[in-house]
JSON list of C-alpha atoms in Angstrom, two decimals:
[
{"chain": "A", "resi": 247, "resn": "MET", "atom": "CA", "xyz": [-3.66, 2.17, 19.82]},
{"chain": "A", "resi": 248, "resn": "SER", "atom": "CA", "xyz": [-6.84, 0.29, 19.12]},
{"chain": "A", "resi": 249, "resn": "ASP", "atom": "CA", "xyz": [-8.43, -0.75, 22.40]},
{"chain": "A", "resi": 250, "resn": "SER", "atom": "CA", "xyz": [-11.34, -2.60, 20.81]},
{"chain": "A", "resi": 251, "resn": "ARG", "atom": "CA", "xyz": [-12.25, -6.00, 22.17]},
{"chain": "A", "resi": 252, "resn": "PRO", "atom": "CA", "xyz": [-15.10, -7.57, 20.21]},
{"chain": "A", "resi": 253, "resn": "ARG", "atom": "CA", "xyz": [-16.07, -9.83, 23.13]},
{"chain": "A", "resi": 254, "resn": "ASP", "atom": "CA", "xyz": [-16.79, -6.87, 25.42]},
{"chain": "A", "resi": 255, "resn": "ARG", "atom": "CA", "xyz": [-20.42, -5.91, 24.95]},
{"chain": "A", "resi": 256, "resn": "VAL", "atom": "CA", "xyz": [-22.92, -3.63, 26.58]},
{"chain": "A", "resi": 257, "resn": "ARG", "atom": "CA", "xyz": [-26.53, -4.75, 26.50]},
{"chain": "A", "resi": 258, "resn": "THR", "atom": "CA", "xyz": [-29.17, -2.06, 26.20]},
{"chain": "A", "resi": 259, "resn": "PRO", "atom": "CA", "xyz": [-32.01, -2.01, 28.73]},
{"chain": "A", "resi": 260, "resn": "PRO", "atom": "CA", "xyz": [-35.36, -1.78, 26.89]},
{"chain": "A", "resi": 261, "resn": "ALA", "atom": "CA", "xyz": [-36.04, 1.75, 28.17]},
{"chain": "A", "resi": 262, "resn": "ASN", "atom": "CA", "xyz": [-32.82, 3.03, 26.58]},
{"chain": "A", "resi": 263, "resn": "ARG", "atom": "CA", "xyz": [-33.35, 1.83, 23.04]},
{"chain": "A", "resi": 264, "resn": "LEU", "atom": "CA", "xyz": [-33.33, 4.26, 20.15]},
{"chain": "A", "resi": 265, "resn": "GLU", "atom": "CA", "xyz": [-36.80, 3.20, 19.02]},
{"chain": "A", "resi": 266, "resn": "GLY", "atom": "CA", "xyz": [-39.28, 6.01, 19.52]},
{"chain": "A", "resi": 267, "resn": "ALA", "atom": "CA", "xyz": [-36.68, 8.42, 20.94]},
{"chain": "A", "resi": 268, "resn": "GLU", "atom": "CA", "xyz": [-37.43, 12.10, 20.63]},
{"chain": "A", "resi": 269, "resn": "SER", "atom": "CA", "xyz": [-35.04, 14.40, 18.82]},
{"chain": "A", "resi": 270, "resn": "GLY", "atom": "CA", "xyz": [-31.83, 15.11, 20.70]},
{"chain": "A", "resi": 271, "resn": "GLY", "atom": "CA", "xyz": [-31.56, 18.56, 19.21]},
{"chain": "A", "resi": 272, "resn": "ALA", "atom": "CA", "xyz": [-29.23, 20.09, 16.65]},
{"chain": "A", "resi": 273, "resn": "VAL", "atom": "CA", "xyz": [-25.48, 19.66, 16.89]},
{"chain": "A", "resi": 274, "resn": "ALA", "atom": "CA", "xyz": [-23.52, 22.89, 16.46]},
{"chain": "A", "resi": 275, "resn": "ARG", "atom": "CA", "xyz": [-19.98, 21.53, 16.58]},
{"chain": "A", "resi": 276, "resn": "ILE", "atom": "CA", "xyz": [-17.96, 18.31, 16.78]},
{"chain": "A", "resi": 277, "resn": "LEU", "atom": "CA", "xyz": [-14.85, 17.46, 18.79]},
{"chain": "A", "resi": 278, "resn": "VAL", "atom": "CA", "xyz": [-12.86, 14.35, 17.87]},
{"chain": "A", "resi": 279, "resn": "VAL", "atom": "CA", "xyz": [-10.20, 13.15, 20.30]},
{"chain": "A", "resi": 280, "resn": "VAL", "atom": "CA", "xyz": [-7.49, 10.76, 19.09]},
{"chain": "A", "resi": 281, "resn": "PRO", "atom": "CA", "xyz": [-4.95, 9.24, 21.51]},
{"chain": "A", "resi": 282, "resn": "VAL", "atom": "CA", "xyz": [-1.55, 8.71, 19.89]},
{"chain": "A", "resi": 283, "resn": "ARG", "atom": "CA", "xyz": [1.40, 6.68, 21.05]},
{"chain": "A", "resi": 284, "resn": "ASN", "atom": "CA", "xyz": [4.24, 6.17, 18.58]},
{"chain": "A", "resi": 285, "resn": "GLU", "atom": "CA", "xyz": [2.06, 6.13, 15.46]},
{"chain": "A", "resi": 286, "resn": "GLU", "atom": "CA", "xyz": [4.08, 8.13, 12.93]},
{"chain": "A", "resi": 287, "resn": "ARG", "atom": "CA", "xyz": [3.58, 5.40, 10.31]},
{"chain": "A", "resi": 288, "resn": "LEU", "atom": "CA", "xyz": [-0.21, 5.05, 10.59]},
{"chain": "A", "resi": 289, "resn": "LEU", "atom": "CA", "xyz": [-1.20, 8.53, 11.80]},
{"chain": "A", "resi": 290, "resn": "PRO", "atom": "CA", "xyz": [-1.17, 10.18, 8.33]},
{"chain": "A", "resi": 291, "resn": "ALA", "atom": "CA", "xyz": [-3.88, 7.81, 7.05]},
{"chain": "A", "resi": 292, "resn": "CYS", "atom": "CA", "xyz": [-5.91, 8.33, 10.22]},
{"chain": "A", "resi": 293, "resn": "LEU", "atom": "CA", "xyz": [-5.83, 12.12, 9.84]},
{"chain": "A", "resi": 294, "resn": "SER", "atom": "CA", "xyz": [-6.58, 11.97, 6.12]},
{"chain": "A", "resi": 295, "resn": "ALA", "atom": "CA", "xyz": [-9.67, 9.84, 6.76]},
{"chain": "A", "resi": 296, "resn": "LEU", "atom": "CA", "xyz": [-10.83, 12.22, 9.51]},
{"chain": "A", "resi": 297, "resn": "ALA", "atom": "CA", "xyz": [-10.42, 15.19, 7.16]},
{"chain": "A", "resi": 298, "resn": "HIS", "atom": "CA", "xyz": [-12.62, 13.49, 4.54]},
{"chain": "A", "resi": 299, "resn": "ALA", "atom": "CA", "xyz": [-15.26, 12.71, 7.17]},
{"chain": "A", "resi": 300, "resn": "ALA", "atom": "CA", "xyz": [-15.17, 16.28, 8.49]},
{"chain": "A", "resi": 301, "resn": "GLY", "atom": "CA", "xyz": [-15.66, 17.60, 4.98]},
{"chain": "A", "resi": 302, "resn": "ARG", "atom": "CA", "xyz": [-19.04, 15.87, 4.72]},
{"chain": "A", "resi": 303, "resn": "VAL", "atom": "CA", "xyz": [-20.68, 17.65, 7.68]},
{"chain": "A", "resi": 304, "resn": "GLU", "atom": "CA", "xyz": [-21.84, 21.26, 7.82]},
{"chain": "A", "resi": 305, "resn": "VAL", "atom": "CA", "xyz": [-20.71, 22.03, 11.37]},
{"chain": "A", "resi": 306, "resn": "PRO", "atom": "CA", "xyz": [-17.17, 22.87, 12.54]},
{"chain": "A", "resi": 307, "resn": "VAL", "atom": "CA", "xyz": [-14.99, 19.90, 13.46]},
{"chain": "A", "resi": 308, "resn": "ARG", "atom": "CA", "xyz": [-12.02, 20.11, 15.80]},
{"chain": "A", "resi": 309, "resn": "VAL", "atom": "CA", "xyz": [-9.58, 17.20, 15.82]},
{"chain": "A", "resi": 310, "resn": "GLN", "atom": "CA", "xyz": [-7.62, 17.01, 19.07]},
{"chain": "A", "resi": 311, "resn": "LEU", "atom": "CA", "xyz": [-4.62, 14.69, 19.15]},
{"chain": "A", "resi": 312, "resn": "VAL", "atom": "CA", "xyz": [-3.25, 13.58, 22.50]},
{"chain": "A", "resi": 313, "resn": "LEU", "atom": "CA", "xyz": [0.36, 12.48, 22.06]},
{"chain": "A", "resi": 314, "resn": "ASP", "atom": "CA", "xyz": [0.92, 10.16, 24.99]},
{"chain": "A", "resi": 315, "resn": "GLY", "atom": "CA", "xyz": [4.53, 9.37, 25.76]},
{"chain": "A", "resi": 316, "resn": "CYS", "atom": "CA", "xyz": [5.52, 9.41, 22.09]},
{"chain": "A", "resi": 317, "resn": "THR", "atom": "CA", "xyz": [9.20, 8.75, 21.37]},
{"chain": "A", "resi": 318, "resn": "ASP", "atom": "CA", "xyz": [8.97, 8.66, 17.58]},
{"chain": "A", "resi": 319, "resn": "GLY", "atom": "CA", "xyz": [8.10, 11.30, 14.98]},
{"chain": "A", "resi": 320, "resn": "SER", "atom": "CA", "xyz": [4.34, 11.40, 15.64]},
{"chain": "A", "resi": 321, "resn": "ALA", "atom": "CA", "xyz": [4.54, 15.07, 16.63]},
{"chain": "A", "resi": 322, "resn": "ASP", "atom": "CA", "xyz": [5.79, 15.97, 13.15]},
{"chain": "A", "resi": 323, "resn": "VAL", "atom": "CA", "xyz": [2.83, 14.39, 11.33]},
{"chain": "A", "resi": 324, "resn": "PRO", "atom": "CA", "xyz": [-0.22, 16.60, 12.10]},
{"chain": "A", "resi": 325, "resn": "PRO", "atom": "CA", "xyz": [-0.98, 19.56, 9.81]},
{"chain": "A", "resi": 326, "resn": "SER", "atom": "CA", "xyz": [-1.44, 23.02, 11.31]},
{"chain": "A", "resi": 327, "resn": "ASN", "atom": "CA", "xyz": [-5.24, 22.73, 11.46]},
{"chain": "A", "resi": 328, "resn": "VAL", "atom": "CA", "xyz": [-5.08, 19.76, 13.86]},
{"chain": "A", "resi": 329, "resn": "ALA", "atom": "CA", "xyz": [-4.78, 20.56, 17.58]},
{"chain": "A", "resi": 330, "resn": "VAL", "atom": "CA", "xyz": [-2.04, 18.73, 19.46]},
{"chain": "A", "resi": 331, "resn": "MET", "atom": "CA", "xyz": [-1.35, 18.27, 23.15]},
{"chain": "A", "resi": 332, "resn": "GLN", "atom": "CA", "xyz": [1.37, 16.16, 24.75]},
{"chain": "A", "resi": 333, "resn": "VAL", "atom": "CA", "xyz": [1.05, 14.09, 27.92]},
{"chain": "A", "resi": 334, "resn": "ASP", "atom": "CA", "xyz": [3.07, 11.29, 29.48]},
{"chain": "A", "resi": 335, "resn": "GLU", "atom": "CA", "xyz": [0.43, 9.00, 30.93]},
{"chain": "A", "resi": 336, "resn": "ARG", "atom": "CA", "xyz": [1.00, 5.90, 28.78]},
{"chain": "A", "resi": 337, "resn": "ASN", "atom": "CA", "xyz": [-2.64, 5.11, 29.45]},
{"chain": "A", "resi": 338, "resn": "VAL", "atom": "CA", "xyz": [-5.32, 5.16, 26.76]},
{"chain": "A", "resi": 339, "resn": "GLY", "atom": "CA", "xyz": [-8.15, 6.01, 29.14]},
{"chain": "A", "resi": 340, "resn": "ALA", "atom": "CA", "xyz": [-6.19, 8.92, 30.59]},
{"chain": "A", "resi": 341, "resn": "ALA", "atom": "CA", "xyz": [-5.26, 10.16, 27.11]},
{"chain": "A", "resi": 342, "resn": "ARG", "atom": "CA", "xyz": [-8.88, 10.21, 25.95]},
{"chain": "A", "resi": 343, "resn": "ALA", "atom": "CA", "xyz": [-10.02, 11.84, 29.20]},
{"chain": "A", "resi": 344, "resn": "LEU", "atom": "CA", "xyz": [-7.37, 14.56, 29.06]},
{"chain": "A", "resi": 345, "resn": "GLY", "atom": "CA", "xyz": [-8.18, 15.30, 25.43]},
{"chain": "A", "resi": 346, "resn": "PHE", "atom": "CA", "xyz": [-11.86, 15.92, 26.14]},
{"chain": "A", "resi": 347, "resn": "ALA", "atom": "CA", "xyz": [-11.07, 17.85, 29.32]},
{"chain": "A", "resi": 348, "resn": "HIS", "atom": "CA", "xyz": [-8.64, 20.08, 27.43]},
{"chain": "A", "resi": 349, "resn": "ALA", "atom": "CA", "xyz": [-10.76, 20.80, 24.36]},
{"chain": "A", "resi": 350, "resn": "GLY", "atom": "CA", "xyz": [-14.32, 20.20, 25.53]},
{"chain": "A", "resi": 351, "resn": "ALA", "atom": "CA", "xyz": [-14.57, 21.14, 29.21]},
{"chain": "A", "resi": 352, "resn": "ASN", "atom": "CA", "xyz": [-17.23, 23.80, 28.62]},
{"chain": "A", "resi": 353, "resn": "CYS", "atom": "CA", "xyz": [-19.21, 21.90, 25.99]},
{"chain": "A", "resi": 354, "resn": "ALA", "atom": "CA", "xyz": [-22.85, 20.90, 26.48]},
{"chain": "A", "resi": 355, "resn": "ALA", "atom": "CA", "xyz": [-25.62, 19.17, 24.49]},
{"chain": "A", "resi": 356, "resn": "GLU", "atom": "CA", "xyz": [-25.02, 21.17, 21.31]},
{"chain": "A", "resi": 357, "resn": "THR", "atom": "CA", "xyz": [-21.54, 19.60, 20.99]},
{"chain": "A", "resi": 358, "resn": "TRP", "atom": "CA", "xyz": [-20.98, 16.08, 19.71]},
{"chain": "A", "resi": 359, "resn": "PHE", "atom": "CA", "xyz": [-17.91, 14.25, 20.99]},
{"chain": "A", "resi": 360, "resn": "ALA", "atom": "CA", "xyz": [-16.29, 11.41, 19.04]},
{"chain": "A", "resi": 361, "resn": "THR", "atom": "CA", "xyz": [-13.17, 9.35, 19.45]},
{"chain": "A", "resi": 362, "resn": "THR", "atom": "CA", "xyz": [-11.10, 6.98, 17.34]},
{"chain": "A", "resi": 363, "resn": "ASP", "atom": "CA", "xyz": [-7.58, 5.57, 17.38]},
{"chain": "A", "resi": 364, "resn": "ALA", "atom": "CA", "xyz": [-4.43, 6.64, 15.58]},
{"chain": "A", "resi": 365, "resn": "ASP", "atom": "CA", "xyz": [-4.00, 3.24, 13.89]},
{"chain": "A", "resi": 366, "resn": "SER", "atom": "CA", "xyz": [-7.53, 3.40, 12.49]},
{"chain": "A", "resi": 367, "resn": "GLU", "atom": "CA", "xyz": [-9.27, 4.97, 9.51]},
{"chain": "A", "resi": 368, "resn": "VAL", "atom": "CA", "xyz": [-12.84, 6.23, 9.74]},
{"chain": "A", "resi": 369, "resn": "ASP", "atom": "CA", "xyz": [-15.33, 5.92, 6.90]},
{"chain": "A", "resi": 370, "resn": "ASP", "atom": "CA", "xyz": [-16.19, 9.03, 4.85]},
{"chain": "A", "resi": 371, "resn": "ARG", "atom": "CA", "xyz": [-19.66, 9.11, 6.44]},
{"chain": "A", "resi": 372, "resn": "TRP", "atom": "CA", "xyz": [-18.38, 8.46, 9.96]},
{"chain": "A", "resi": 373, "resn": "LEU", "atom": "CA", "xyz": [-19.39, 11.85, 11.35]},
{"chain": "A", "resi": 374, "resn": "GLN", "atom": "CA", "xyz": [-22.33, 12.37, 9.02]},
{"chain": "A", "resi": 375, "resn": "ASN", "atom": "CA", "xyz": [-24.01, 9.16, 10.12]},
{"chain": "A", "resi": 376, "resn": "GLN", "atom": "CA", "xyz": [-23.32, 9.86, 13.78]},
{"chain": "A", "resi": 377, "resn": "LEU", "atom": "CA", "xyz": [-25.07, 13.21, 13.47]},
{"chain": "A", "resi": 378, "resn": "GLU", "atom": "CA", "xyz": [-28.10, 11.54, 11.92]},
{"chain": "A", "resi": 379, "resn": "TYR", "atom": "CA", "xyz": [-28.38, 9.29, 14.96]},
{"chain": "A", "resi": 380, "resn": "ALA", "atom": "CA", "xyz": [-27.86, 12.28, 17.26]},
{"chain": "A", "resi": 381, "resn": "HIS", "atom": "CA", "xyz": [-30.63, 14.25, 15.57]},
{"chain": "A", "resi": 382, "resn": "ALA", "atom": "CA", "xyz": [-32.91, 11.20, 15.86]},
{"chain": "A", "resi": 383, "resn": "GLY", "atom": "CA", "xyz": [-32.44, 11.16, 19.62]},
{"chain": "A", "resi": 384, "resn": "SER", "atom": "CA", "xyz": [-29.35, 9.12, 20.42]},
{"chain": "A", "resi": 385, "resn": "ASP", "atom": "CA", "xyz": [-26.96, 10.20, 23.16]},
{"chain": "A", "resi": 386, "resn": "VAL", "atom": "CA", "xyz": [-24.37, 7.56, 22.28]},
{"chain": "A", "resi": 387, "resn": "VAL", "atom": "CA", "xyz": [-23.42, 5.97, 18.95]},
{"chain": "A", "resi": 388, "resn": "ALA", "atom": "CA", "xyz": [-21.43, 2.72, 19.02]},
{"chain": "A", "resi": 389, "resn": "GLY", "atom": "CA", "xyz": [-20.16, 1.72, 15.59]},
{"chain": "A", "resi": 390, "resn": "ILE", "atom": "CA", "xyz": [-18.44, -1.39, 14.27]},
{"chain": "A", "resi": 391, "resn": "VAL", "atom": "CA", "xyz": [-14.80, -2.09, 13.45]},
{"chain": "A", "resi": 392, "resn": "GLY", "atom": "CA", "xyz": [-13.27, -4.04, 10.59]},
{"chain": "A", "resi": 393, "resn": "VAL", "atom": "CA", "xyz": [-9.66, -5.03, 9.98]},
{"chain": "A", "resi": 394, "resn": "ARG", "atom": "CA", "xyz": [-7.77, -3.20, 7.27]},
{"chain": "A", "resi": 395, "resn": "SER", "atom": "CA", "xyz": [-5.32, -6.02, 6.44]},
{"chain": "A", "resi": 396, "resn": "TRP", "atom": "CA", "xyz": [-4.93, -9.57, 7.68]},
{"chain": "A", "resi": 397, "resn": "ALA", "atom": "CA", "xyz": [-1.45, -9.99, 6.19]},
{"chain": "A", "resi": 398, "resn": "ASP", "atom": "CA", "xyz": [0.18, -10.66, 9.60]},
{"chain": "A", "resi": 399, "resn": "HIS", "atom": "CA", "xyz": [-2.31, -13.37, 10.58]},
{"chain": "A", "resi": 400, "resn": "ALA", "atom": "CA", "xyz": [-3.34, -16.81, 9.45]},
{"chain": "A", "resi": 401, "resn": "ALA", "atom": "CA", "xyz": [-6.53, -17.16, 7.45]},
{"chain": "A", "resi": 402, "resn": "THR", "atom": "CA", "xyz": [-8.04, -19.08, 10.35]},
{"chain": "A", "resi": 403, "resn": "THR", "atom": "CA", "xyz": [-7.63, -16.06, 12.63]},
{"chain": "A", "resi": 404, "resn": "ARG", "atom": "CA", "xyz": [-9.66, -13.94, 10.25]},
{"chain": "A", "resi": 405, "resn": "GLN", "atom": "CA", "xyz": [-12.34, -16.62, 10.00]},
{"chain": "A", "resi": 406, "resn": "SER", "atom": "CA", "xyz": [-12.53, -16.93, 13.79]},
{"chain": "A", "resi": 407, "resn": "TYR", "atom": "CA", "xyz": [-12.77, -13.16, 14.22]},
{"chain": "A", "resi": 408, "resn": "GLU", "atom": "CA", "xyz": [-15.54, -12.73, 11.66]},
{"chain": "A", "resi": 409, "resn": "GLN", "atom": "CA", "xyz": [-17.54, -15.69, 13.00]},
{"chain": "A", "resi": 410, "resn": "GLU", "atom": "CA", "xyz": [-17.29, -14.46, 16.60]},
{"chain": "A", "resi": 411, "resn": "TYR", "atom": "CA", "xyz": [-17.83, -10.78, 15.88]},
{"chain": "A", "resi": 412, "resn": "GLY", "atom": "CA", "xyz": [-21.35, -10.99, 14.55]},
{"chain": "A", "resi": 413, "resn": "THR", "atom": "CA", "xyz": [-23.65, -8.10, 13.66]},
{"chain": "A", "resi": 414, "resn": "GLY", "atom": "CA", "xyz": [-27.35, -7.62, 13.14]},
{"chain": "A", "resi": 415, "resn": "GLY", "atom": "CA", "xyz": [-29.82, -5.99, 15.49]},
{"chain": "A", "resi": 416, "resn": "GLU", "atom": "CA", "xyz": [-28.20, -4.55, 18.60]},
{"chain": "A", "resi": 417, "resn": "HIS", "atom": "CA", "xyz": [-24.66, -5.68, 17.87]},
{"chain": "A", "resi": 418, "resn": "GLY", "atom": "CA", "xyz": [-23.45, -4.77, 21.38]},
{"chain": "A", "resi": 419, "resn": "HIS", "atom": "CA", "xyz": [-19.81, -4.06, 20.44]},
{"chain": "A", "resi": 420, "resn": "VAL", "atom": "CA", "xyz": [-18.03, -1.12, 22.08]},
{"chain": "A", "resi": 421, "resn": "HIS", "atom": "CA", "xyz": [-14.83, 0.20, 20.51]},
{"chain": "A", "resi": 422, "resn": "GLY", "atom": "CA", "xyz": [-12.78, 3.19, 21.57]},
{"chain": "A", "resi": 423, "resn": "ALA", "atom": "CA", "xyz": [-11.83, 3.36, 17.90]},
{"chain": "A", "resi": 424, "resn": "ASN", "atom": "CA", "xyz": [-15.45, 4.02, 16.91]},
{"chain": "A", "resi": 425, "resn": "LEU", "atom": "CA", "xyz": [-17.50, 5.86, 19.48]},
{"chain": "A", "resi": 426, "resn": "GLY", "atom": "CA", "xyz": [-19.54, 9.09, 19.64]},
{"chain": "A", "resi": 427, "resn": "PHE", "atom": "CA", "xyz": [-21.67, 10.77, 22.31]},
{"chain": "A", "resi": 428, "resn": "ARG", "atom": "CA", "xyz": [-23.25, 14.08, 23.30]},
{"chain": "A", "resi": 429, "resn": "ALA", "atom": "CA", "xyz": [-21.04, 16.23, 25.49]},
{"chain": "A", "resi": 430, "resn": "ASP", "atom": "CA", "xyz": [-23.64, 16.60, 28.23]},
{"chain": "A", "resi": 431, "resn": "ALA", "atom": "CA", "xyz": [-24.15, 12.83, 28.42]},
{"chain": "A", "resi": 432, "resn": "TYR", "atom": "CA", "xyz": [-20.37, 12.38, 28.66]},
{"chain": "A", "resi": 433, "resn": "TRP", "atom": "CA", "xyz": [-19.89, 14.91, 31.44]},
{"chain": "A", "resi": 434, "resn": "ARG", "atom": "CA", "xyz": [-22.94, 13.64, 33.33]},
{"chain": "A", "resi": 435, "resn": "VAL", "atom": "CA", "xyz": [-21.09, 10.40, 34.14]},
{"chain": "A", "resi": 436, "resn": "GLY", "atom": "CA", "xyz": [-17.67, 11.98, 34.65]},
{"chain": "A", "resi": 437, "resn": "GLY", "atom": "CA", "xyz": [-16.13, 11.05, 31.31]},
{"chain": "A", "resi": 438, "resn": "PHE", "atom": "CA", "xyz": [-13.46, 8.44, 30.60]},
{"chain": "A", "resi": 439, "resn": "ARG", "atom": "CA", "xyz": [-11.74, 6.87, 33.55]},
{"chain": "A", "resi": 440, "resn": "HIS", "atom": "CA", "xyz": [-7.96, 6.51, 33.52]},
{"chain": "A", "resi": 441, "resn": "LEU", "atom": "CA", "xyz": [-8.01, 2.82, 32.59]},
{"chain": "A", "resi": 442, "resn": "ARG", "atom": "CA", "xyz": [-5.25, 1.20, 30.56]},
{"chain": "A", "resi": 443, "resn": "THR", "atom": "CA", "xyz": [-7.76, -1.21, 29.02]},
{"chain": "A", "resi": 444, "resn": "GLY", "atom": "CA", "xyz": [-11.54, -1.21, 28.84]},
{"chain": "A", "resi": 445, "resn": "GLU", "atom": "CA", "xyz": [-12.08, 2.52, 29.21]},
{"chain": "A", "resi": 446, "resn": "ASP", "atom": "CA", "xyz": [-14.53, 2.43, 26.30]},
{"chain": "A", "resi": 447, "resn": "VAL", "atom": "CA", "xyz": [-16.78, -0.31, 27.69]},
{"chain": "A", "resi": 448, "resn": "ASP", "atom": "CA", "xyz": [-16.64, 1.26, 31.14]},
{"chain": "A", "resi": 449, "resn": "LEU", "atom": "CA", "xyz": [-17.78, 4.64, 29.82]},
{"chain": "A", "resi": 450, "resn": "VAL", "atom": "CA", "xyz": [-20.66, 3.29, 27.74]},
{"chain": "A", "resi": 451, "resn": "SER", "atom": "CA", "xyz": [-21.83, 1.03, 30.56]},
{"chain": "A", "resi": 452, "resn": "ARG", "atom": "CA", "xyz": [-22.08, 4.03, 32.91]},
{"chain": "A", "resi": 453, "resn": "MET", "atom": "CA", "xyz": [-23.86, 6.09, 30.26]},
{"chain": "A", "resi": 454, "resn": "VAL", "atom": "CA", "xyz": [-26.44, 3.41, 29.53]},
{"chain": "A", "resi": 455, "resn": "THR", "atom": "CA", "xyz": [-27.00, 2.74, 33.23]},
{"chain": "A", "resi": 456, "resn": "GLY", "atom": "CA", "xyz": [-27.58, 6.47, 33.66]},
{"chain": "A", "resi": 457, "resn": "GLY", "atom": "CA", "xyz": [-30.31, 6.50, 31.00]},
{"chain": "A", "resi": 458, "resn": "ALA", "atom": "CA", "xyz": [-28.40, 7.49, 27.86]},
{"chain": "A", "resi": 459, "resn": "ARG", "atom": "CA", "xyz": [-30.06, 6.38, 24.60]},
{"chain": "A", "resi": 460, "resn": "ILE", "atom": "CA", "xyz": [-27.64, 4.34, 22.51]},
{"chain": "A", "resi": 461, "resn": "ALA", "atom": "CA", "xyz": [-27.61, 3.51, 18.81]},
{"chain": "A", "resi": 462, "resn": "TRP", "atom": "CA", "xyz": [-25.83, 0.29, 17.84]},
{"chain": "A", "resi": 463, "resn": "ALA", "atom": "CA", "xyz": [-24.86, 1.58, 14.41]},
{"chain": "A", "resi": 464, "resn": "GLU", "atom": "CA", "xyz": [-23.59, -0.79, 11.75]},
{"chain": "A", "resi": 465, "resn": "ASP", "atom": "CA", "xyz": [-23.36, 2.07, 9.25]},
{"chain": "A", "resi": 466, "resn": "VAL", "atom": "CA", "xyz": [-20.80, 3.92, 11.41]},
{"chain": "A", "resi": 467, "resn": "LEU", "atom": "CA", "xyz": [-17.64, 2.22, 10.22]},
{"chain": "A", "resi": 468, "resn": "VAL", "atom": "CA", "xyz": [-13.93, 2.21, 11.10]},
{"chain": "A", "resi": 469, "resn": "THR", "atom": "CA", "xyz": [-11.12, -0.03, 9.91]},
{"chain": "A", "resi": 470, "resn": "THR", "atom": "CA", "xyz": [-8.17, -0.67, 12.18]},
{"chain": "A", "resi": 471, "resn": "SER", "atom": "CA", "xyz": [-4.79, -2.36, 12.11]},
{"chain": "A", "resi": 472, "resn": "ALA", "atom": "CA", "xyz": [-4.38, -6.02, 12.97]},
{"chain": "A", "resi": 473, "resn": "ARG", "atom": "CA", "xyz": [-0.87, -5.76, 14.34]},
{"chain": "A", "resi": 474, "resn": "ARG", "atom": "CA", "xyz": [0.24, -8.51, 16.65]},
{"chain": "A", "resi": 475, "resn": "VAL", "atom": "CA", "xyz": [1.52, -6.24, 19.42]},
{"chain": "A", "resi": 476, "resn": "GLY", "atom": "CA", "xyz": [-0.82, -3.43, 20.45]},
{"chain": "A", "resi": 477, "resn": "ARG", "atom": "CA", "xyz": [-0.49, -0.32, 22.60]},
{"chain": "A", "resi": 478, "resn": "ALA", "atom": "CA", "xyz": [-3.14, -1.28, 25.19]},
{"chain": "A", "resi": 479, "resn": "PRO", "atom": "CA", "xyz": [-2.72, -4.42, 27.32]},
{"chain": "A", "resi": 480, "resn": "GLN", "atom": "CA", "xyz": [-5.51, -6.92, 26.63]},
{"chain": "A", "resi": 481, "resn": "GLY", "atom": "CA", "xyz": [-6.66, -4.77, 23.72]},
{"chain": "A", "resi": 482, "resn": "PHE", "atom": "CA", "xyz": [-7.45, -5.64, 20.11]},
{"chain": "A", "resi": 483, "resn": "ALA", "atom": "CA", "xyz": [-4.04, -7.18, 19.31]},
{"chain": "A", "resi": 484, "resn": "ALA", "atom": "CA", "xyz": [-4.29, -9.42, 22.37]},
{"chain": "A", "resi": 485, "resn": "HIS", "atom": "CA", "xyz": [-7.79, -10.48, 21.31]},
{"chain": "A", "resi": 486, "resn": "LEU", "atom": "CA", "xyz": [-6.51, -11.56, 17.89]},
{"chain": "A", "resi": 487, "resn": "ARG", "atom": "CA", "xyz": [-3.66, -13.52, 19.50]},
{"chain": "A", "resi": 488, "resn": "ARG", "atom": "CA", "xyz": [-6.18, -15.29, 21.73]},
{"chain": "A", "resi": 489, "resn": "LEU", "atom": "CA", "xyz": [-8.22, -16.30, 18.68]},
{"chain": "A", "resi": 490, "resn": "GLU", "atom": "CA", "xyz": [-5.09, -17.69, 17.01]},
{"chain": "A", "resi": 491, "resn": "ASN", "atom": "CA", "xyz": [-4.01, -19.59, 20.12]},
{"chain": "A", "resi": 492, "resn": "THR", "atom": "CA", "xyz": [-7.51, -20.99, 20.65]},
{"chain": "A", "resi": 493, "resn": "TYR", "atom": "CA", "xyz": [-7.63, -22.30, 17.09]},
{"chain": "A", "resi": 494, "resn": "ARG", "atom": "CA", "xyz": [-4.21, -23.96, 17.49]},
{"chain": "A", "resi": 495, "resn": "ALA", "atom": "CA", "xyz": [-5.23, -25.57, 20.76]},
{"chain": "A", "resi": 496, "resn": "GLU", "atom": "CA", "xyz": [-8.46, -26.89, 19.27]},
{"chain": "A", "resi": 497, "resn": "SER", "atom": "CA", "xyz": [-6.58, -28.22, 16.22]},
{"chain": "A", "resi": 498, "resn": "ARG", "atom": "CA", "xyz": [-4.12, -30.13, 18.43]},
{"chain": "A", "resi": 499, "resn": "SER", "atom": "CA", "xyz": [-6.90, -31.67, 20.48]},
{"chain": "A", "resi": 500, "resn": "ALA", "atom": "CA", "xyz": [-9.02, -32.64, 17.48]}
]
């Protein structure tokens, strides 16, 4: 369900940069929300990666799955220590919003919220590095996303993606598959909106406009699937198809 579009960026106003930020205070707990729609094949790897990341931090971690209109065996995948709720929104923004409302409604600044996607695998230090940014003063941490396998795409699609993506400095990429934020900063702007696409960029834009301090973190890493048909309209799969079609069009006109 990756809803990451590398071309969607949020630019940080100078006053909101991490540089010189005061400590944001200790984090006492973490809540990770994962929207799921028909992901029985990829969900085991997602949950395994989250378990490894949770094992590297010293605070309690709750993983909240939101099964959204699933018609496959996704409900049979999670182990007993993973919280599960079922909805029928068929909307990634709604699924993320309902997950945080269900499991984190009473949470404040001492709670760190994070979200990823069921077709994605977080790095072992995913939560550990987010907490380091939080303790240094960040309200929001926006990480980067790589592709796990390019087997379903031409080599030129990979080249186009990597050339366009770009990192270094304030990378500006916002991915629902790789995002963290303090609970109070999240609730201050009303949380995720029920958007089928772009709920991640919308949320971060409102946070930054409201004064949240953001870290553009290249050491907060997630890999995701590069499937050709995604769950979110105009999401990551659509972006890769656009790159492929653009290359073909340019090749024909050359």
